Coordinates of C-alpha atoms in Angstrom, one line a residue:
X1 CA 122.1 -42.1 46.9
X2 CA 123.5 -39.8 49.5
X3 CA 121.2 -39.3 52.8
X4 CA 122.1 -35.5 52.8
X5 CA 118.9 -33.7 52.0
X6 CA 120.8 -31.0 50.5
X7 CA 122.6 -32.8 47.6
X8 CA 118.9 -35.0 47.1
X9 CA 117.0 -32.1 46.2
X10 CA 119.7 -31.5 43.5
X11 CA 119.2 -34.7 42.0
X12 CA 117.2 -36.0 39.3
X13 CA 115.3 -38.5 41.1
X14 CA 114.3 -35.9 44.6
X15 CA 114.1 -33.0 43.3
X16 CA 110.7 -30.8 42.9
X17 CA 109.7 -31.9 39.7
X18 CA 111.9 -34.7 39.5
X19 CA 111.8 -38.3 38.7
X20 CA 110.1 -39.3 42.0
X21 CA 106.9 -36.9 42.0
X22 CA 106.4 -37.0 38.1
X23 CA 106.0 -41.1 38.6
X24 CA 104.4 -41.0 41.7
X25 CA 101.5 -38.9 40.2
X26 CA 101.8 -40.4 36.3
X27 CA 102.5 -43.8 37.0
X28 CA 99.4 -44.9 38.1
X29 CA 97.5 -42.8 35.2
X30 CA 99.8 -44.5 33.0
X31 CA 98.1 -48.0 34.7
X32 CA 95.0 -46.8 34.3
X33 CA 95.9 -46.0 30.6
X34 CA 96.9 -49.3 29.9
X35 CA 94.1 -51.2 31.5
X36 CA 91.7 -49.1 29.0
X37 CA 94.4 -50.5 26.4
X38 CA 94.9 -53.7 27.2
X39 CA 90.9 -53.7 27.3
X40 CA 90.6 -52.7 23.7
X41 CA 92.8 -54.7 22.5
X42 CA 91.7 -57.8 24.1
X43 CA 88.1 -56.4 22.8
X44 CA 89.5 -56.8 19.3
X45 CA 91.7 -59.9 19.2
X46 CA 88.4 -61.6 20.5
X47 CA 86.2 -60.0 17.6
X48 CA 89.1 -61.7 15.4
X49 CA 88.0 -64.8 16.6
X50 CA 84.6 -63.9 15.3
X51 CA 85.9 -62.8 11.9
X52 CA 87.8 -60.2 10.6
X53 CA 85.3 -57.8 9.4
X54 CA 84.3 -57.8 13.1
X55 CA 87.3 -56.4 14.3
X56 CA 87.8 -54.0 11.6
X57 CA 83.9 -52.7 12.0
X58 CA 84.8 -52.9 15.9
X59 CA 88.1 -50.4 15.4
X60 CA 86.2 -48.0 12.9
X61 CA 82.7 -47.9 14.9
X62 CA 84.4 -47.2 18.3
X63 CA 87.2 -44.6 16.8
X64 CA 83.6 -42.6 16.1
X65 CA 82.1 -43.0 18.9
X66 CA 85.4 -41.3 20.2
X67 CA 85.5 -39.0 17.8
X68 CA 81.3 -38.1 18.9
X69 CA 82.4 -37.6 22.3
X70 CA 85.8 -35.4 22.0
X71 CA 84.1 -31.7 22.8
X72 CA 82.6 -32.8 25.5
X73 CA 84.8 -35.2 27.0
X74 CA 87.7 -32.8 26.3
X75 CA 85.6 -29.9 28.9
X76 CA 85.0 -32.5 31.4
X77 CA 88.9 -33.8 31.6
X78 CA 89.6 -30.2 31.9
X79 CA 87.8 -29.9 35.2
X80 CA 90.7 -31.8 36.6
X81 CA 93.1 -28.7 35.5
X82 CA 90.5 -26.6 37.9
X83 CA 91.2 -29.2 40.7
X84 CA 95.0 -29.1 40.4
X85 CA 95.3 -24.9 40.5
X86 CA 92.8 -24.5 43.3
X87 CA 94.6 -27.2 45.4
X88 CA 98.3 -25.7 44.7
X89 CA 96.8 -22.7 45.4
X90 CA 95.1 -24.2 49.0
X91 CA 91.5 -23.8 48.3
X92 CA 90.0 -27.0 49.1
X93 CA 86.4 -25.7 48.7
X94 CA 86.8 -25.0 45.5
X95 CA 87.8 -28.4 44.5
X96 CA 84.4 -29.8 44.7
X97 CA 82.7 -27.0 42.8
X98 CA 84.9 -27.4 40.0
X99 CA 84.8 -31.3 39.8
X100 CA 80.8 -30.7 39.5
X101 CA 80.8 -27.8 36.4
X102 CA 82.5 -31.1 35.0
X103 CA 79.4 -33.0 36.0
X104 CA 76.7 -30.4 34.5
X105 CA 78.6 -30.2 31.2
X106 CA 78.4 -34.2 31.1
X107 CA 74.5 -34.1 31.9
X108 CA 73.7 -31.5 29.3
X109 CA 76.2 -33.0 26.1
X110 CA 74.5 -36.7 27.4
X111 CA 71.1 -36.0 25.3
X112 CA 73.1 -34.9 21.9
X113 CA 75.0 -38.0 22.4
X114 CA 72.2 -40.2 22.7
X115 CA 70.6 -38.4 19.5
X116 CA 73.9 -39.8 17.3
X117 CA 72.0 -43.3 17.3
X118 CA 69.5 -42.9 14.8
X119 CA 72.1 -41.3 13.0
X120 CA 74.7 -44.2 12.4
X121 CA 73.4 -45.9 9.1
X122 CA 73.9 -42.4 7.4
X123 CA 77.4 -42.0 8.6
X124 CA 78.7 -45.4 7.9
X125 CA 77.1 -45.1 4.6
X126 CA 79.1 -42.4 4.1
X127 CA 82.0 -44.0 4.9
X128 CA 81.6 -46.3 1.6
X129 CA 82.8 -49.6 3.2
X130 CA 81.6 -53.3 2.6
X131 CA 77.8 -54.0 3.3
X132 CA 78.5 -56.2 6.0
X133 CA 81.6 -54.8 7.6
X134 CA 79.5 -51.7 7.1
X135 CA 76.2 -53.4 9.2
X136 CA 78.6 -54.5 12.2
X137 CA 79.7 -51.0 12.6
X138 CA 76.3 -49.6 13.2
X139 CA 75.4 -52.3 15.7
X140 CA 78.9 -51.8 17.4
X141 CA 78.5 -47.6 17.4
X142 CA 74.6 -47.7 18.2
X143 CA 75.5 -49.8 21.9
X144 CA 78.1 -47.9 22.3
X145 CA 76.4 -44.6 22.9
X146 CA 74.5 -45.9 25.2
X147 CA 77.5 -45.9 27.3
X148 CA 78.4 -42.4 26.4
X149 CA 77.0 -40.3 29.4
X150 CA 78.8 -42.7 31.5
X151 CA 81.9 -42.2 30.1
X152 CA 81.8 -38.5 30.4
X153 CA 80.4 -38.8 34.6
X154 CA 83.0 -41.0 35.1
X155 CA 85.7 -38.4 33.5
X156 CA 84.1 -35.4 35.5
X157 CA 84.3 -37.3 38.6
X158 CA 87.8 -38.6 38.1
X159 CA 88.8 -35.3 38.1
X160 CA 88.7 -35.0 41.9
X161 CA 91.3 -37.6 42.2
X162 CA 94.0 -36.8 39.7
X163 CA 93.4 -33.3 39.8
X164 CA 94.7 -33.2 43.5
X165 CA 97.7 -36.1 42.9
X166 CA 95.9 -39.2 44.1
X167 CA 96.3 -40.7 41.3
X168 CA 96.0 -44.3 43.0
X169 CA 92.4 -44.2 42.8
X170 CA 92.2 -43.5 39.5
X171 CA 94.0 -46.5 38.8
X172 CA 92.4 -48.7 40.9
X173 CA 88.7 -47.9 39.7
X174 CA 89.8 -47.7 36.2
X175 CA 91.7 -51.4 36.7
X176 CA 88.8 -52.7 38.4
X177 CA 86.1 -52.3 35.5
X178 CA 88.4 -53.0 32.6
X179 CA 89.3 -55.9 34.3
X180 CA 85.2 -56.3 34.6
X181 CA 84.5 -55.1 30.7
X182 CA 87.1 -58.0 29.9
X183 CA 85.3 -60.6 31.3
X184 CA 81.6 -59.6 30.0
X185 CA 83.6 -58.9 26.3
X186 CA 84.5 -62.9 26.8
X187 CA 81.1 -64.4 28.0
X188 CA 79.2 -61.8 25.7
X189 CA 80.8 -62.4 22.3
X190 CA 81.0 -66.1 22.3
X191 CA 77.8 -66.8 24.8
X192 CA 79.8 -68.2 27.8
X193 CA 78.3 -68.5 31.5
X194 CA 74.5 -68.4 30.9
X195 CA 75.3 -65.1 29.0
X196 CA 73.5 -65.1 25.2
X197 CA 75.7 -65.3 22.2
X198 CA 75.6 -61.7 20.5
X199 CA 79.1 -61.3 18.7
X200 CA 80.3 -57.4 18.5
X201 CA 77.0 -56.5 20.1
X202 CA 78.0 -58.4 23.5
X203 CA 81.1 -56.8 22.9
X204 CA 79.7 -53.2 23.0
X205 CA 76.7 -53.8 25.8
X206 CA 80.2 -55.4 27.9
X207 CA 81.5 -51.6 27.4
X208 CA 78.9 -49.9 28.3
X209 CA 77.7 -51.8 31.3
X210 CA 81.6 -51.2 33.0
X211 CA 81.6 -47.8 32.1
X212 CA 78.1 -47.2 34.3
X213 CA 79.9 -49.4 37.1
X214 CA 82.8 -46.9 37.2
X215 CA 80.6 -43.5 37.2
X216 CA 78.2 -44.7 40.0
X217 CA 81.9 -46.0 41.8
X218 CA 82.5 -42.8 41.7
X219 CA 79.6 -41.2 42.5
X220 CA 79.8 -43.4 46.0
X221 CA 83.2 -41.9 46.5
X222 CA 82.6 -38.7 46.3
X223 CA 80.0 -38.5 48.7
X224 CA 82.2 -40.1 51.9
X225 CA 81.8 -37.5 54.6
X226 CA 85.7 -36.4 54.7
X227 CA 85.2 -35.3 50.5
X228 CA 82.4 -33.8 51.7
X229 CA 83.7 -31.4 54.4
X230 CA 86.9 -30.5 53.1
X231 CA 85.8 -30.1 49.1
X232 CA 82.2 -29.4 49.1
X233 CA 81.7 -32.3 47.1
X234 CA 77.5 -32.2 48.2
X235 CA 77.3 -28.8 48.4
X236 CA 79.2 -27.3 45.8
X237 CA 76.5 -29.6 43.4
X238 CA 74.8 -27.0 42.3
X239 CA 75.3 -25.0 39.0
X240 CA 78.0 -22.4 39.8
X241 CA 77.7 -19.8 36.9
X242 CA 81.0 -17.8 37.0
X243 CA 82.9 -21.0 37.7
X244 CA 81.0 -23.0 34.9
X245 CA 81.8 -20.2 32.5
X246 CA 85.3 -20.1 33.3
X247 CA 85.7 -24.4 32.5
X248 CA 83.9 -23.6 29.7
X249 CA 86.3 -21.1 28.8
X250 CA 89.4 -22.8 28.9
X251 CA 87.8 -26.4 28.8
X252 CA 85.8 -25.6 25.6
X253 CA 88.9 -24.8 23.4
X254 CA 90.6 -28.3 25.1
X255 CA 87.9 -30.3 23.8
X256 CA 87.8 -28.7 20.7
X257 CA 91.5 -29.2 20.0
X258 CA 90.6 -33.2 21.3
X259 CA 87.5 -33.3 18.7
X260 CA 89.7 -32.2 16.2
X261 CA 92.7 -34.3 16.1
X262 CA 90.2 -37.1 16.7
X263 CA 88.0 -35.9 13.6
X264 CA 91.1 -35.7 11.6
X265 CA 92.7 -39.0 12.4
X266 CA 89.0 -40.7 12.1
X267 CA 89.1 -39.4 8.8
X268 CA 92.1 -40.8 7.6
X269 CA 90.8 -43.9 8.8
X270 CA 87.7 -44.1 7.3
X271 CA 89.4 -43.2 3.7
X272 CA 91.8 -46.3 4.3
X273 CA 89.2 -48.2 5.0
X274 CA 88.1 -47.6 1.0
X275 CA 91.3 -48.6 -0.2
X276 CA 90.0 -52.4 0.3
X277 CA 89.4 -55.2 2.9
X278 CA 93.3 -55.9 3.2
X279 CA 94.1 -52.2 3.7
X280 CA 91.7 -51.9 6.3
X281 CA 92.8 -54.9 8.5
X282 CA 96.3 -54.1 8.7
X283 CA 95.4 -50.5 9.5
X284 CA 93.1 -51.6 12.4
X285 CA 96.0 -54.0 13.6
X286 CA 98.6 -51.1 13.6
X287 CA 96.8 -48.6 15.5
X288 CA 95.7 -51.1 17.7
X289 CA 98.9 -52.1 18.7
X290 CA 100.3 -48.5 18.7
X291 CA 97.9 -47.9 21.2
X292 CA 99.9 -50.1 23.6
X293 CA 102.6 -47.9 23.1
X294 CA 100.2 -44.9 22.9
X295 CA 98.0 -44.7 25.9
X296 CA 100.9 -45.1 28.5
X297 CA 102.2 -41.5 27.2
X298 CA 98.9 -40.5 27.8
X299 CA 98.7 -41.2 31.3
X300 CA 102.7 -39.4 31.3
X301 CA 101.5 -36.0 29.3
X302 CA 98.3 -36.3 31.9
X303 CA 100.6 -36.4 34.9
X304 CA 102.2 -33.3 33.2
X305 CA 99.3 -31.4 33.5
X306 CA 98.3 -31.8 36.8
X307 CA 101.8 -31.2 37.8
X308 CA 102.2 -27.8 35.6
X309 CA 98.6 -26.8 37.3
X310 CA 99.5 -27.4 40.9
X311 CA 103.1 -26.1 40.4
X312 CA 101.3 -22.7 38.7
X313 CA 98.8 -22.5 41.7
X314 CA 101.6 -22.0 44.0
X315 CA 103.2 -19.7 41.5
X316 CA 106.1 -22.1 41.0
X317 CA 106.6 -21.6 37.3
X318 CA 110.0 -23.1 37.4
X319 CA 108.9 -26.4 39.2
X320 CA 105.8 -26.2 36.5
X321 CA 108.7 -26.5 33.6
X322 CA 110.9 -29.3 35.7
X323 CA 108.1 -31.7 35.7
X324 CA 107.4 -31.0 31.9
X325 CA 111.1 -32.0 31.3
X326 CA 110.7 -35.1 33.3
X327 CA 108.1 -36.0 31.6
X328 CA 109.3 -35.7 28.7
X329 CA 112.6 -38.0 29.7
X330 CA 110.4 -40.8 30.7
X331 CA 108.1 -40.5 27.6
X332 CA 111.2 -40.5 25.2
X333 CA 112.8 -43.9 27.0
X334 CA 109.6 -45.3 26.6
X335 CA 108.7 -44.9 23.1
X336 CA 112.3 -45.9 21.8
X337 CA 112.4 -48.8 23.8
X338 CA 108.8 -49.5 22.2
X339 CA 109.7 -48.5 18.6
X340 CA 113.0 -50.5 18.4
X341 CA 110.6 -53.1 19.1
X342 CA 108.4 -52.8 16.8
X343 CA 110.9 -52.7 14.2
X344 CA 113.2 -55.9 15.3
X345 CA 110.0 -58.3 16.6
X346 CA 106.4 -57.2 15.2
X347 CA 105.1 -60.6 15.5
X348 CA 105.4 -60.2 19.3
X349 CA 102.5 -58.0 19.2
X350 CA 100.9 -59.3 15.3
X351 CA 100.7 -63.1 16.6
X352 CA 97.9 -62.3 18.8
X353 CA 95.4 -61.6 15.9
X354 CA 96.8 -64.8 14.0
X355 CA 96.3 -67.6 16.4
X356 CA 95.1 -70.5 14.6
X357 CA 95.4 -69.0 11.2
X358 CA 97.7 -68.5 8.4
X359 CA 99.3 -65.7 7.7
X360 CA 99.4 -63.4 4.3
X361 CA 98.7 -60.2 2.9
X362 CA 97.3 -58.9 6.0
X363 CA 100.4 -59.5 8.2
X364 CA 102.8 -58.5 6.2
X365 CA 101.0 -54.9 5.6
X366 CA 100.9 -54.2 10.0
X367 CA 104.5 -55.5 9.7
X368 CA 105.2 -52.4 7.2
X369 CA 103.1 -50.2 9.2
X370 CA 104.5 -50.9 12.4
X371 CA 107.5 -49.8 10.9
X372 CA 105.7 -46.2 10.2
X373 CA 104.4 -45.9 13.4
X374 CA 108.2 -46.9 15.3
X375 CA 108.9 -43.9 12.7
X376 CA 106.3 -41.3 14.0
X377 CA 106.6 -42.2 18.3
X378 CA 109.0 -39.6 19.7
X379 CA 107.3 -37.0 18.1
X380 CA 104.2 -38.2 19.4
X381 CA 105.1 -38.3 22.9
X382 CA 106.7 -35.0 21.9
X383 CA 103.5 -33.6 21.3
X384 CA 101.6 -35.0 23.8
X385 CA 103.8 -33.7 26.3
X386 CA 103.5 -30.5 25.6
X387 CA 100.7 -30.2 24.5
X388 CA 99.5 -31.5 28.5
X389 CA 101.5 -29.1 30.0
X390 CA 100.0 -26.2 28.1
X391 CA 96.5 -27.1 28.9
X392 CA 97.7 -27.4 32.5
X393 CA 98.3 -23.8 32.6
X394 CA 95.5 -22.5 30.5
X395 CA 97.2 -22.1 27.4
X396 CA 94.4 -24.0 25.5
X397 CA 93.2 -21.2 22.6
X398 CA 96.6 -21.7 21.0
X399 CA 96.1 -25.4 21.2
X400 CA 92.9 -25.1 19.4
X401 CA 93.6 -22.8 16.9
X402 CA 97.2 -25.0 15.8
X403 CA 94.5 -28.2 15.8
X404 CA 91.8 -26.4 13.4
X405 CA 94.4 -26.3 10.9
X406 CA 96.3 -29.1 11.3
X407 CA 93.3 -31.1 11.7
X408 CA 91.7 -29.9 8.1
X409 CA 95.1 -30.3 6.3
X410 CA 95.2 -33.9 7.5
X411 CA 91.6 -34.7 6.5
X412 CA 91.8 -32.6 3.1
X413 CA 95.3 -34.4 2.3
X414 CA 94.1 -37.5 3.1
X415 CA 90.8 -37.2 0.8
X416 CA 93.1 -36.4 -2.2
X417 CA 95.5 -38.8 -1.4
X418 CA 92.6 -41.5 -1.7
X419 CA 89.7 -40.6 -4.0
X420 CA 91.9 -38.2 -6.4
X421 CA 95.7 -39.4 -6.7
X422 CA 95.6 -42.8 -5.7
X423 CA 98.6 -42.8 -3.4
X424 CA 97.9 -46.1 -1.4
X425 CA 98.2 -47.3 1.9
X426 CA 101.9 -46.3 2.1
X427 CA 101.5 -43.1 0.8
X428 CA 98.8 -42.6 3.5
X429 CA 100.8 -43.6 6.3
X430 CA 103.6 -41.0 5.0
X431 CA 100.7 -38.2 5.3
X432 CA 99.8 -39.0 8.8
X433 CA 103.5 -39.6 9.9
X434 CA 104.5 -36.2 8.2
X435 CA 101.4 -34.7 10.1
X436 CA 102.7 -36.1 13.6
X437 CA 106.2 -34.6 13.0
X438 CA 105.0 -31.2 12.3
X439 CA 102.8 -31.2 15.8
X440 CA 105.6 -32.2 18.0
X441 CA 107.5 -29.4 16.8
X442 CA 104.9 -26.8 17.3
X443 CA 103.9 -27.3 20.1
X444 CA 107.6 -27.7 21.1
X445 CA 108.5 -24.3 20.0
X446 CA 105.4 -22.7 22.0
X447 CA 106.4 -24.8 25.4
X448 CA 110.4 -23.2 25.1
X449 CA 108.4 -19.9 24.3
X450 CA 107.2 -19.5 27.8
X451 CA 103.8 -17.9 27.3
X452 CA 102.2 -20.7 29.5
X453 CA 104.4 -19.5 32.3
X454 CA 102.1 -16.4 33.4
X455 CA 98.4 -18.2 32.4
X456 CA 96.0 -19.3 35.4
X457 CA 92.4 -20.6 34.8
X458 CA 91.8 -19.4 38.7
X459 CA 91.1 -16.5 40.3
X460 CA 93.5 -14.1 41.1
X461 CA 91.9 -14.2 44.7
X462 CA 90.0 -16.7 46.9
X463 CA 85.9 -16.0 46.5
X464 CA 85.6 -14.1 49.4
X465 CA 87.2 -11.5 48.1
X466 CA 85.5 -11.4 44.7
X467 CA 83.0 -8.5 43.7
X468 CA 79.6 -8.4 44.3
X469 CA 78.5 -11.0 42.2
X470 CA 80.7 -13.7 42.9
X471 CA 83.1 -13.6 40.1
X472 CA 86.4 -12.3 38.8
X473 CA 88.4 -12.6 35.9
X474 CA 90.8 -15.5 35.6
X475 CA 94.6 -14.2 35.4
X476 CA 95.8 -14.9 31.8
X477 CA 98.8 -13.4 30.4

């Protein structure tokens, strides 16, 4: 590479928006992606050992407990969209303020989460599966939400460190406990080092345990005097009303859309589950392994959206769409490197669940699905991409309005596919690939439509210029 500065900012690599900042913020998301991954699926391959209804009620039981926390969780990550337009826009002491609106949201949602427990016979029962794959989900789901406050702190509170770039931390904490959650999942499935022998229960209380480590982690980092004098991250604690209607504003149509997709694709998941014990095995192995291939594009499309909201806070709209682009490039690489494998040598990833035992039915459905989801991964990145980058400028109605419907046609499709036509687990997985295809290019179109380019969640002017009360409306073309 040439050491003239004015041919590197030209280049792919140097220039704003280019390969070196889109990595530098995204690549340690995409670590901290993968270590919730590689968590998960480590989680599972271990419940194999226990049986296979384990895993299976494991996969179902913790896609709801998901799928419970989406609105919420969705408004808390969006705090970090707040953080990355007030720092492009060099207003530190908002940064603070913003990461805590995250906080109150978290506190008031916790108690509705918590309520879900009593709750999860009924919705399994709905679900129609076998009595006892149907028993181990309840247990699974029921320690779960114990966990689920802490998982939305630890999201608010993240939000001061990848909303601003320093994205390093993020990994690091998030490394740190799945790394912890691994090694509780170990000694509290099987009963290892003094811990008792509880099977998917030890599995869940290892979950929830980490995930209270990680918000007090953060808690403790926040508070360092430096956070503290530049972002008014003790005094900016308190309920700020303006501001906390303005996240809610923009953050409640995020979460939606996040509830949503999550609702629809649970959905579909439960159905399968009905279409019999084989079905619902291979299923659980599929998506678990596309996960591997998933999550890392979700710490990419995250590292778009702080880009696109720090880039829009210093009005660089053009910067704001580089980054996308870049993004995008890496993402694509990625998932057709990961697809081709997935096609040419499954049983580098199926092995894992088949260690000791023989292999039948059940591998050679997630062989056939892999080959589905290979099918459906550039779109997906497509669409997660953009989808990022829209949110990170406050483009987040359209977002929910395109998931409301794509969400219900997924869910009523896949109803009829199982309980009135019969199509089967293949014709399934056609319905959900089809689905995929159709968001990338939506969400496509509206990106090279350029709407985004004029939105801001912040105000138009620092506070001290604001009107009497303290607030003023957010610019939004």
């Amino acid at each position: 590479m040439s050491d003239s500065p004015a041919i590197s900012r030209d280049t792919w690599w140097s220039r704003p928006g280019g390969g070196r900042e889109v990595l530098s913020v995204s690549a340690p998301l995409v670590v901290s992606a993968m270590s919730w991954t590689v968590m998960t699926f480590v989680d599972r391959v271990l419940l194999k050992g226990v049986s296979g209804e384990a895993m299976s009620a494991a996969f179902s039981a913790s896609t709801l407990w998901f799928t419970a926390l989406c609105l919420p969780l969705g408004i808390c990550m969006y705090a970090s969209t707040f953080v990355s337009q007030y720092f492009g826009a060099g207003q530190p002491e908002r940064i603070g303020p913003s990461v805590w609106q995250g906080v109150w949201v978290a506190l008031l949602a916790s108690p509705l989460m918590l309520l879900t427990i009593p709750l999860a016979p009924a919705m399994f029962a709905a679900a129609g599966h076998g009595a006892e794959t149907m028993r181990l989900e309840i247990i699974y789901f029921q320690v779960l939400m114990w966990g689920a406050p802490a998982m939305l702190l630890a999201q608010s509170f993240s939000a001061f460190y990848s909303g601003r770039g320093r994205t390093r931390v993020v990994m690091l904490v998030d490394a740190l406990f799945a790394v912890v959650n691994l090694l509780l999942d170990y000694a509290w499935i099987y009963g290892e080092w003094g811990f008792p022998e509880m099977g998917i229960a030890g599995a869940g209380w290892a979950t929830v345990v980490s995930l209270w480590l990680k918000a007090a982690t953060y808690v403790v980092l926040l508070m360092l005097p430096a956070n503290r004098a530049q972002f008014a991250t003790l005094s900016g604690m308190r309920l700020d009303w303006p501001l906390f209607k303005r996240v809610m504003y923009y953050g409640g149509p995020s979460g939606y859309q996040l509830a949503l997709d999550v609702t629809g694709f649970t959905v579909f998941i439960m159905l399968v589950g009905r279409l019999g014990a084989v079905e619902a095995e291979a299923t659980s192995m599929a998506f678990s392994i596309s996960t591997l291939a998933f999550m890392p594009i979700f710490g990419l499309s995250m590292g778009a959206s702080i880009l696109v909201g720090q880039h829009l806070g210093e009005d660089r709209d053009e910067v704001a769409a580089r980054s996308t682009w870049t993004s995008l490039h890496v993402a694509l690489a990625y998932m057709a490197t990961v697809s081709l494998m997935y096609v040419a040598v499954p049983d580098l990833y199926l092995r894992w669940f088949f260690l000791g035992e023989e292999r039948g039915q059940v591998y050679d459905m997630a062989v056939t699905l892999l080959r589905f989801v290979a099918a459906y991964n550039l779109l997906d990145a497509t669409l997660m991409v953009f989808v990022s980058a829209i949110k990170g400028a406050g483009d987040t109605q359209f977002v929910l309005w395109v998931s409301l419907i794509m969400s219900t046609l997924l869910s009523a499709a896949s109803w009829v596919a199982v309980t009135q036509i019969g199509l089967g687990i293949y014709g399934c997985w056609v319905l959900i690939t089809a689905w995929i295809w159709i968001l990338g290019v939506i969400f496509l179109m509206r990106f090279l439509g350029g709407k985004w380019r004029s939105m801001r969640v912040i105000e138009k002017a620092p506070p001290d210029l604001a009107d009497s009360d303290g607030e003023l409306e957010p610019s939004v073309a």
